[in-house]
mmCIF file of C-alpha atoms in Angstrom:
data_model
loop_
_atom_site.group_PDB
_atom_site.id
_atom_site.type_symbol
_atom_site.label_atom_id
_atom_site.label_comp_id
_atom_site.label_asym_id
_atom_site.label_seq_id
_atom_site.Cartn_x
_atom_site.Cartn_y
_atom_site.Cartn_z
ATOM 1 C CA MET X 30 -107.599 168.606 69.292
ATOM 2 C CA ASN X 31 -110.739 170.747 69.288
ATOM 3 C CA ASP X 32 -111.582 170.613 65.578
ATOM 4 C CA LEU X 33 -113.747 167.518 65.703
ATOM 5 C CA LYS X 34 -114.464 167.337 61.994
ATOM 6 C CA TYR X 35 -110.752 167.544 61.164
ATOM 7 C CA PHE X 36 -109.872 164.961 63.802
ATOM 8 C CA LEU X 37 -112.454 162.434 62.655
ATOM 9 C CA THR X 38 -111.527 162.847 58.986
ATOM 10 C CA ALA X 39 -107.803 162.487 59.742
ATOM 11 C CA LEU X 40 -108.564 159.464 61.928
ATOM 12 C CA PHE X 41 -110.574 157.897 59.126
ATOM 13 C CA VAL X 42 -107.755 158.490 56.614
ATOM 14 C CA MET X 43 -105.145 157.035 58.998
ATOM 15 C CA ALA X 44 -107.178 153.983 59.908
ATOM 16 C CA CYS X 45 -108.090 153.224 56.275
ATOM 17 C CA ILE X 46 -104.526 153.446 54.962
ATOM 18 C CA THR X 47 -103.159 151.428 57.864
ATOM 19 C CA TYR X 48 -105.841 148.791 57.322
ATOM 20 C CA PHE X 49 -105.443 148.608 53.544
ATOM 21 C CA VAL X 50 -101.667 148.103 53.576
ATOM 22 C CA ARG X 51 -102.276 145.092 55.821
ATOM 23 C CA MET X 52 -105.479 143.770 54.289
ATOM 24 C CA LEU X 53 -104.870 143.991 50.531
ATOM 25 C CA PRO X 54 -101.744 141.795 50.408
ATOM 26 C CA PHE X 55 -103.270 139.404 52.960
ATOM 27 C CA VAL X 56 -106.322 138.895 50.773
ATOM 28 C CA ILE X 57 -104.673 139.067 47.356
ATOM 29 C CA PHE X 58 -101.025 137.938 47.389
ATOM 30 C CA ARG X 59 -99.913 134.329 47.435
ATOM 31 C CA LYS X 60 -96.403 134.600 45.952
ATOM 32 C CA LYS X 61 -93.178 135.797 47.517
ATOM 33 C CA ILE X 62 -91.470 138.988 46.406
ATOM 34 C CA LYS X 63 -88.398 138.033 44.389
ATOM 35 C CA ASN X 64 -87.208 141.486 43.351
ATOM 36 C CA ASN X 65 -84.052 142.120 45.344
ATOM 37 C CA PHE X 66 -84.326 145.907 45.326
ATOM 38 C CA LEU X 67 -87.875 145.831 46.705
ATOM 39 C CA LYS X 68 -86.952 143.241 49.328
ATOM 40 C CA SER X 69 -84.009 145.351 50.469
ATOM 41 C CA PHE X 70 -86.056 148.542 50.344
ATOM 42 C CA PHE X 71 -88.759 147.058 52.581
ATOM 43 C CA TYR X 72 -86.111 145.688 54.912
ATOM 44 C CA TYR X 73 -84.477 149.103 55.381
ATOM 45 C CA ILE X 74 -87.571 151.305 55.411
ATOM 46 C CA PRO X 75 -88.590 150.880 59.097
ATOM 47 C CA TYR X 76 -85.142 151.991 60.284
ATOM 48 C CA ALA X 77 -85.103 154.920 57.872
ATOM 49 C CA VAL X 78 -88.555 156.049 58.998
ATOM 50 C CA LEU X 79 -87.764 155.808 62.695
ATOM 51 C CA ALA X 80 -84.443 157.651 62.276
ATOM 52 C CA ALA X 81 -86.037 160.457 60.242
ATOM 53 C CA MET X 82 -88.834 160.768 62.810
ATOM 54 C CA THR X 83 -86.443 160.845 65.769
ATOM 55 C CA ILE X 84 -83.711 163.187 64.494
ATOM 56 C CA PRO X 85 -83.920 166.102 65.080
ATOM 57 C CA ALA X 86 -87.497 166.008 66.491
ATOM 58 C CA ILE X 87 -86.349 164.398 69.764
ATOM 59 C CA LEU X 88 -84.516 167.619 70.666
ATOM 60 C CA TYR X 89 -87.833 169.468 70.745
ATOM 61 C CA SER X 90 -89.874 166.792 72.513
ATOM 62 C CA THR X 91 -89.519 168.300 76.006
ATOM 63 C CA SER X 92 -89.843 171.881 77.265
ATOM 64 C CA ASP X 93 -86.182 172.753 76.528
ATOM 65 C CA ILE X 94 -83.316 171.513 74.344
ATOM 66 C CA ALA X 95 -80.888 170.846 77.230
ATOM 67 C CA SER X 96 -83.164 168.311 78.918
ATOM 68 C CA ALA X 97 -84.009 166.698 75.585
ATOM 69 C CA ALA X 98 -80.311 166.422 74.690
ATOM 70 C CA ALA X 99 -79.651 164.725 78.041
ATOM 71 C CA GLY X 100 -82.493 162.322 77.322
ATOM 72 C CA LEU X 101 -81.113 161.613 73.847
ATOM 73 C CA VAL X 102 -77.624 160.803 75.168
ATOM 74 C CA VAL X 103 -78.980 158.500 77.863
ATOM 75 C CA ALA X 104 -81.273 156.776 75.334
ATOM 76 C CA LEU X 105 -78.365 156.207 72.938
ATOM 77 C CA LEU X 106 -76.206 154.743 75.722
ATOM 78 C CA LEU X 107 -78.938 152.442 77.052
ATOM 79 C CA ALA X 108 -79.847 151.331 73.522
ATOM 80 C CA PHE X 109 -76.195 150.669 72.730
ATOM 81 C CA PHE X 110 -76.088 148.258 75.664
ATOM 82 C CA GLU X 111 -79.291 146.714 74.289
ATOM 83 C CA ARG X 112 -81.646 147.458 77.167
ATOM 84 C CA SER X 113 -85.376 146.872 76.643
ATOM 85 C CA LEU X 114 -87.619 149.445 74.947
ATOM 86 C CA LEU X 115 -89.221 150.385 78.235
ATOM 87 C CA THR X 116 -85.884 150.802 80.034
ATOM 88 C CA VAL X 117 -84.538 153.059 77.291
ATOM 89 C CA ALA X 118 -87.735 155.143 77.260
ATOM 90 C CA VAL X 119 -87.866 155.521 81.048
ATOM 91 C CA GLY X 120 -84.134 156.303 81.183
ATOM 92 C CA ALA X 121 -84.545 159.073 78.614
ATOM 93 C CA CYS X 122 -87.504 160.522 80.553
ATOM 94 C CA LEU X 123 -85.645 160.431 83.865
ATOM 95 C CA ALA X 124 -82.580 162.135 82.373
ATOM 96 C CA ALA X 125 -84.755 164.854 80.829
ATOM 97 C CA PHE X 126 -86.732 165.251 84.046
ATOM 98 C CA LEU X 127 -83.600 165.548 86.215
ATOM 99 C CA VAL X 128 -82.079 168.183 83.940
ATOM 100 C CA GLN X 129 -85.356 170.111 84.060
ATOM 101 C CA ILE X 130 -85.417 170.111 87.864
ATOM 102 C CA ILE X 131 -81.726 170.886 88.347
ATOM 103 C CA PHE X 132 -81.373 173.721 85.843
ATOM 104 C CA MET W 27 -89.422 126.345 63.065
ATOM 105 C CA LYS W 28 -91.795 125.078 65.736
ATOM 106 C CA LYS W 29 -93.932 121.999 65.197
ATOM 107 C CA SER W 30 -97.430 122.231 63.884
ATOM 108 C CA PHE W 31 -100.067 121.916 66.598
ATOM 109 C CA SER W 32 -103.486 120.314 66.849
ATOM 110 C CA LYS W 33 -106.655 122.388 66.385
ATOM 111 C CA ASN W 34 -107.867 121.851 69.976
ATOM 112 C CA THR W 35 -104.911 123.650 71.458
ATOM 113 C CA ASP W 36 -104.898 126.486 68.937
ATOM 114 C CA ILE W 37 -106.811 128.898 71.172
ATOM 115 C CA ASN W 38 -104.665 128.233 74.245
ATOM 116 C CA LYS W 39 -101.532 128.441 72.180
ATOM 117 C CA GLY W 40 -102.601 131.732 70.646
ATOM 118 C CA LEU W 41 -103.490 133.288 73.996
ATOM 119 C CA LYS W 42 -100.218 132.104 75.494
ATOM 120 C CA ASP W 43 -98.179 133.514 72.613
ATOM 121 C CA GLY W 44 -100.161 136.745 72.774
ATOM 122 C CA LEU W 45 -99.674 137.415 76.487
ATOM 123 C CA PRO W 46 -96.072 138.691 76.409
ATOM 124 C CA ILE W 47 -96.895 140.780 73.339
ATOM 125 C CA GLY W 48 -99.901 142.266 75.155
ATOM 126 C CA LEU W 49 -97.786 143.167 78.184
ATOM 127 C CA GLY W 50 -95.154 144.766 75.969
ATOM 128 C CA TYR W 51 -97.826 146.696 74.092
ATOM 129 C CA PHE W 52 -99.274 148.002 77.342
ATOM 130 C CA SER W 53 -96.032 149.818 78.146
ATOM 131 C CA VAL W 54 -95.501 151.092 74.601
ATOM 132 C CA SER W 55 -99.079 152.350 74.182
ATOM 133 C CA PHE W 56 -98.895 153.833 77.668
ATOM 134 C CA ALA W 57 -96.202 156.167 76.338
ATOM 135 C CA PHE W 58 -98.323 156.815 73.246
ATOM 136 C CA GLY W 59 -101.381 157.736 75.339
ATOM 137 C CA LEU W 60 -99.286 160.002 77.491
ATOM 138 C CA SER W 61 -97.557 161.844 74.671
ATOM 139 C CA THR W 62 -100.809 162.167 72.720
ATOM 140 C CA VAL W 63 -102.595 163.877 75.593
ATOM 141 C CA THR W 64 -99.495 166.042 76.102
ATOM 142 C CA ALA W 65 -99.781 167.084 72.445
ATOM 143 C CA GLY W 66 -103.275 168.455 73.139
ATOM 144 C CA PHE W 67 -105.569 165.518 72.386
ATOM 145 C CA ALA W 68 -108.440 164.312 74.570
ATOM 146 C CA VAL W 69 -108.285 160.911 76.274
ATOM 147 C CA TRP W 70 -111.033 159.485 74.044
ATOM 148 C CA GLN W 71 -109.158 160.692 70.953
ATOM 149 C CA ALA W 72 -105.951 158.893 71.976
ATOM 150 C CA LEU W 73 -108.015 155.800 72.727
ATOM 151 C CA ILE W 74 -109.897 155.736 69.419
ATOM 152 C CA ILE W 75 -106.642 156.234 67.462
ATOM 153 C CA SER W 76 -105.151 153.167 69.164
ATOM 154 C CA MET W 77 -108.292 151.087 68.703
ATOM 155 C CA THR W 78 -108.511 151.790 64.977
ATOM 156 C CA ASN W 79 -104.809 151.713 64.028
ATOM 157 C CA LEU W 80 -102.805 149.318 66.232
ATOM 158 C CA THR W 81 -99.419 150.572 65.058
ATOM 159 C CA SER W 82 -96.883 152.557 67.082
ATOM 160 C CA ALA W 83 -94.790 154.539 64.593
ATOM 161 C CA GLY W 84 -97.774 155.269 62.363
ATOM 162 C CA GLN W 85 -99.881 156.525 65.246
ATOM 163 C CA LEU W 86 -97.153 158.801 66.550
ATOM 164 C CA ALA W 87 -96.591 160.255 63.092
ATOM 165 C CA GLY W 88 -100.353 160.646 62.695
ATOM 166 C CA VAL W 89 -100.703 162.501 65.982
ATOM 167 C CA THR W 90 -97.716 164.731 65.164
ATOM 168 C CA LEU W 91 -99.240 165.576 61.782
ATOM 169 C CA MET W 92 -102.735 166.150 63.181
ATOM 170 C CA ALA W 93 -101.354 168.460 65.875
ATOM 171 C CA ALA W 94 -99.809 170.497 63.021
ATOM 172 C CA LEU W 95 -103.162 170.402 61.160
ATOM 173 C CA ALA W 96 -101.448 168.707 58.204
ATOM 174 C CA SER W 97 -103.355 168.024 54.996
ATOM 175 C CA PHE W 98 -105.140 164.697 54.622
ATOM 176 C CA THR W 99 -102.872 163.879 51.675
ATOM 177 C CA GLU W 100 -99.814 164.240 53.887
ATOM 178 C CA ILE W 101 -101.379 162.085 56.587
ATOM 179 C CA ALA W 102 -102.315 159.407 54.054
ATOM 180 C CA LEU W 103 -98.864 159.390 52.442
ATOM 181 C CA ALA W 104 -97.072 159.305 55.799
ATOM 182 C CA GLN W 105 -99.168 156.314 56.909
ATOM 183 C CA LEU W 106 -98.532 154.604 53.600
ATOM 184 C CA VAL W 107 -94.755 154.992 53.813
ATOM 185 C CA ILE W 108 -94.460 154.156 57.508
ATOM 186 C CA ASN W 109 -96.797 151.169 57.397
ATOM 187 C CA ILE W 110 -95.956 149.717 53.991
ATOM 188 C CA ARG W 111 -93.756 147.166 55.763
ATOM 189 C CA TYR W 112 -96.967 145.470 56.920
ATOM 190 C CA SER W 113 -97.664 144.637 53.292
ATOM 191 C CA LEU W 114 -94.554 142.485 53.217
ATOM 192 C CA MET W 115 -95.547 140.750 56.448
ATOM 193 C CA SER W 116 -99.058 140.198 55.095
ATOM 194 C CA ILE W 117 -97.665 138.653 51.933
ATOM 195 C CA SER W 118 -95.427 136.391 53.969
ATOM 196 C CA LEU W 119 -98.166 135.318 56.419
ATOM 197 C CA SER W 120 -100.767 134.830 53.686
ATOM 198 C CA GLN W 121 -98.758 131.881 52.412
ATOM 199 C CA LYS W 122 -98.959 130.038 55.727
ATOM 200 C CA LEU W 123 -102.709 130.228 56.343
ATOM 201 C CA ASP W 124 -104.374 126.814 56.533
ATOM 202 C CA SER W 125 -107.696 125.813 54.958
ATOM 203 C CA SER W 126 -109.707 126.990 57.991
ATOM 204 C CA PHE W 127 -109.103 130.575 56.862
ATOM 205 C CA THR W 128 -112.050 132.034 54.952
ATOM 206 C CA THR W 129 -111.867 135.231 52.925
ATOM 207 C CA THR W 130 -113.786 136.964 55.729
ATOM 208 C CA ASP W 131 -111.086 135.857 58.174
ATOM 209 C CA ARG W 132 -108.474 137.374 55.926
ATOM 210 C CA PHE W 133 -110.336 140.687 55.834
ATOM 211 C CA PHE W 134 -110.799 140.706 59.600
ATOM 212 C CA LEU W 135 -107.547 139.300 60.937
ATOM 213 C CA SER W 136 -105.282 141.295 58.634
ATOM 214 C CA ALA W 137 -106.059 144.322 60.839
ATOM 215 C CA PHE W 138 -104.036 142.691 63.618
ATOM 216 C CA ILE W 139 -100.796 142.117 61.744
ATOM 217 C CA THR W 140 -98.128 143.978 63.717
ATOM 218 C CA ASP W 141 -94.357 143.483 63.854
ATOM 219 C CA GLU W 142 -94.595 141.251 66.934
ATOM 220 C CA ILE W 143 -97.738 139.318 65.966
ATOM 221 C CA PHE W 144 -96.157 138.670 62.581
ATOM 222 C CA ALA W 145 -92.900 137.546 64.191
ATOM 223 C CA VAL W 146 -94.649 135.042 66.484
ATOM 224 C CA ALA W 147 -97.177 133.749 63.929
ATOM 225 C CA SER W 148 -94.563 133.265 61.229
ATOM 226 C CA SER W 149 -92.555 130.934 63.475
ATOM 227 C CA TYR W 150 -95.176 128.249 62.672
ATOM 228 C CA PRO W 151 -95.308 126.415 59.359
ATOM 229 C CA SER W 152 -99.090 126.740 59.182
ATOM 230 C CA ILE W 153 -101.555 129.072 60.873
ATOM 231 C CA SER W 154 -105.223 128.378 61.681
ATOM 232 C CA ARG W 155 -107.946 130.996 62.094
ATOM 233 C CA LYS W 156 -108.480 129.980 65.731
ATOM 234 C CA TYR W 157 -104.821 130.486 66.523
ATOM 235 C CA MET W 158 -104.661 133.827 64.738
ATOM 236 C CA ARG W 159 -107.798 135.101 66.489
ATOM 237 C CA ALA W 160 -106.552 134.027 69.923
ATOM 238 C CA LEU W 161 -103.114 135.469 69.237
ATOM 239 C CA ALA W 162 -104.577 138.897 68.414
ATOM 240 C CA VAL W 163 -106.804 139.265 71.521
ATOM 241 C CA LEU W 164 -104.324 140.096 74.295
ATOM 242 C CA PRO W 165 -102.071 142.392 72.226
ATOM 243 C CA TYR W 166 -105.178 144.335 71.172
ATOM 244 C CA PHE W 167 -106.394 144.739 74.751
ATOM 245 C CA GLY W 168 -102.892 145.561 75.970
ATOM 246 C CA TRP W 169 -102.587 148.236 73.303
ATOM 247 C CA THR W 170 -106.010 149.726 74.114
ATOM 248 C CA LEU W 171 -105.727 149.649 77.906
ATOM 249 C CA GLY W 172 -102.155 150.974 77.869
ATOM 250 C CA THR W 173 -103.249 153.931 75.768
ATOM 251 C CA LEU W 174 -106.133 154.633 78.141
ATOM 252 C CA ALA W 175 -103.928 154.414 81.243
ATOM 253 C CA GLY W 176 -101.223 156.629 79.719
ATOM 254 C CA ALA W 177 -103.718 159.211 78.481
ATOM 255 C CA VAL W 178 -105.523 159.428 81.831
ATOM 256 C CA LEU W 179 -102.236 159.725 83.715
ATOM 257 C CA GLY W 180 -101.044 162.398 81.285
ATOM 258 C CA GLU W 181 -103.958 164.562 82.374
ATOM 259 C CA ILE W 182 -103.253 164.085 86.076
ATOM 260 C CA LEU W 183 -99.454 164.342 86.320
ATOM 261 C CA PRO W 184 -97.694 167.684 86.938
ATOM 262 C CA ALA W 185 -96.598 169.616 83.825
ATOM 263 C CA ASP W 186 -92.860 169.277 84.524
ATOM 264 C CA LEU W 187 -93.047 165.522 84.607
ATOM 265 C CA VAL W 188 -95.357 165.288 81.594
ATOM 266 C CA SER W 189 -93.010 167.491 79.586
ATOM 267 C CA SER W 190 -90.103 165.119 80.251
ATOM 268 C CA LEU W 191 -92.294 162.183 79.224
ATOM 269 C CA GLY W 192 -92.642 163.609 75.718
ATOM 270 C CA ILE W 193 -89.271 162.068 74.965
ATOM 271 C CA ALA W 194 -90.443 158.537 75.847
ATOM 272 C CA ILE W 195 -91.603 157.456 72.409
ATOM 273 C CA TYR W 196 -88.388 158.688 70.783
ATOM 274 C CA GLY W 197 -86.462 156.722 73.407
ATOM 275 C CA MET W 198 -88.265 153.629 72.198
ATOM 276 C CA PHE W 199 -87.487 154.397 68.577
ATOM 277 C CA ILE W 200 -83.806 154.652 69.503
ATOM 278 C CA ALA W 201 -84.053 151.347 71.353
ATOM 279 C CA ILE W 202 -85.443 149.773 68.163
ATOM 280 C CA ILE W 203 -82.850 151.129 65.722
ATOM 281 C CA ILE W 204 -79.565 151.027 67.657
ATOM 282 C CA PRO W 205 -79.122 147.262 68.257
ATOM 283 C CA PRO W 206 -79.541 146.279 64.554
ATOM 284 C CA ALA W 207 -77.398 149.288 63.565
ATOM 285 C CA LYS W 208 -74.616 147.883 65.755
ATOM 286 C CA LYS W 209 -74.745 144.567 63.916
ATOM 287 C CA SER W 210 -75.178 145.803 60.361
ATOM 288 C CA LYS W 211 -73.182 148.641 58.820
ATOM 289 C CA ALA W 212 -75.851 148.993 56.138
ATOM 290 C CA VAL W 213 -78.595 149.556 58.738
ATOM 291 C CA LEU W 214 -76.307 152.054 60.474
ATOM 292 C CA GLY W 215 -75.827 153.783 57.130
ATOM 293 C CA VAL W 216 -79.578 153.906 56.542
ATOM 294 C CA VAL W 217 -80.145 155.401 59.998
ATOM 295 C CA LEU W 218 -77.385 158.013 59.664
ATOM 296 C CA THR W 219 -78.464 158.964 56.141
ATOM 297 C CA ALA W 220 -82.115 159.378 57.110
ATOM 298 C CA ALA W 221 -81.208 161.346 60.254
ATOM 299 C CA THR W 222 -78.824 163.614 58.313
ATOM 300 C CA LEU W 223 -81.335 164.315 55.547
ATOM 301 C CA SER W 224 -84.054 165.006 58.086
ATOM 302 C CA SER W 225 -81.771 167.441 59.963
ATOM 303 C CA ILE W 226 -80.798 169.191 56.736
ATOM 304 C CA ILE W 227 -84.446 169.766 55.887
ATOM 305 C CA TYR W 228 -85.264 170.874 59.418
ATOM 306 C CA TYR W 229 -82.420 173.375 59.838
ATOM 307 C CA THR W 230 -82.430 174.939 56.365
ATOM 308 C CA PRO W 231 -85.035 177.061 54.559
ATOM 309 C CA LEU W 232 -86.211 173.796 52.972
ATOM 310 C CA SER W 233 -88.447 173.361 56.031
ATOM 311 C CA LYS W 234 -90.548 176.266 54.740
ATOM 312 C CA TYR W 235 -91.504 174.194 51.710
ATOM 313 C CA ILE W 236 -91.438 170.681 53.128
ATOM 314 C CA SER W 237 -93.795 169.820 55.976
ATOM 315 C CA PRO W 238 -92.700 167.400 58.764
ATOM 316 C CA GLY W 239 -94.780 164.583 57.273
ATOM 317 C CA PHE W 240 -93.312 164.860 53.796
ATOM 318 C CA SER W 241 -89.854 165.273 55.295
ATOM 319 C CA ILE W 242 -90.152 161.829 56.922
ATOM 320 C CA ILE W 243 -91.416 160.339 53.663
ATOM 321 C CA ILE W 244 -88.670 161.891 51.510
ATOM 322 C CA CYS W 245 -85.836 161.074 53.924
ATOM 323 C CA ALA W 246 -86.984 157.495 54.503
ATOM 324 C CA ILE W 247 -87.501 156.669 50.831
ATOM 325 C CA ALA W 248 -84.189 158.286 49.852
ATOM 326 C CA ALA W 249 -82.162 156.499 52.549
ATOM 327 C CA ALA W 250 -83.823 153.098 52.037
ATOM 328 C CA SER W 251 -83.561 153.288 48.227
ATOM 329 C CA LEU W 252 -79.906 154.321 48.355
ATOM 330 C CA PHE W 253 -78.931 151.412 50.580
ATOM 331 C CA ALA W 254 -81.179 148.953 48.738
ATOM 332 C CA VAL W 255 -79.085 149.757 45.657
ATOM 333 C CA LEU W 256 -75.685 149.904 47.397
ATOM 334 C CA PHE W 257 -76.183 147.040 49.865
ATOM 335 C CA PRO W 258 -78.954 144.696 48.698
ATOM 336 C CA VAL W 259 -80.119 142.413 51.516
ATOM 337 C CA LYS W 260 -79.361 138.728 51.161
ATOM 338 C CA ASP W 261 -82.056 136.259 52.177
ATOM 339 C CA LYS W 262 -80.024 134.893 55.038
ATOM 340 C CA GLU W 263 -79.451 138.288 56.590
ATOM 341 C CA GLU W 264 -83.137 139.089 56.384
ATOM 342 C CA CYS W 265 -84.113 135.891 58.188
ATOM 343 C CA GLU W 266 -81.642 136.489 60.997
ATOM 344 C CA ASN W 267 -83.148 139.855 61.720
ATOM 345 C CA GLU W 268 -86.783 138.824 61.729
#
């Protein structure tokens, strides 16, 4: 990232938003959210965000689709058997790396 | 619910609770540092992002958007949508703070509310400022040092290996979403809906009009809203998954 002015501005925007979503409720709110829609929405949103960020971007996260697809399959399998975050991540990398070397 | 603890042991207790989180963060931020440098950022840039944000999904989205030279509005909106869950955690934690918490403490310590810190802190009926400060220390250092180590290594390792490491952070996302999706059909539905919408945008001409950042925002809000209407979460279910 060579554009320093852009980087620092973007960094400032990111850090401020991230801080404010944590700070404002911590300083202001004292009551629990009762609205069922909002509660459900907030409960589901992390999964929705992660899924939208992962699919299909994961397929383009390495130098070629074949290795990324191998990594995706291995990650899904390891996650299905509830391995730790690190194990799943390393497994996906290894699968992608092996496919890159072999083909 | 664990028992309340005396003030003298608050610091020890906080450090002890923070240690496993710090170790976990080291490995997660290691992958962040690595993938950030791979995406064309300098080591110091990866480091300063971690030190000022302390959030995994938000940072990755931020880096992805910055690499694409996205507008500041997009970056702000993406952070808002991805990190809005912290607002809920902040609301929840704010009700457990004891009288030792000043307003200044609230301003300062709110910056350290993460999924894991929230999960550990909220297992106590009341939280003191000493405990909260001690709890935040090791995760923060783990997050910072992991980023540094990953970023430095990303500059040293051969290109082939670094390229395959780009998938690491997505591997972690999968590890986060699959286990709860196995247990709850609604979560599975949310995941499949968001992934399908995101793919539709990506593979159709819609991607000409919708940038990656807005795509995440639109897909996530649509999927979460749909399932919040169709399958509202009951209190009990929410507690079990915390």
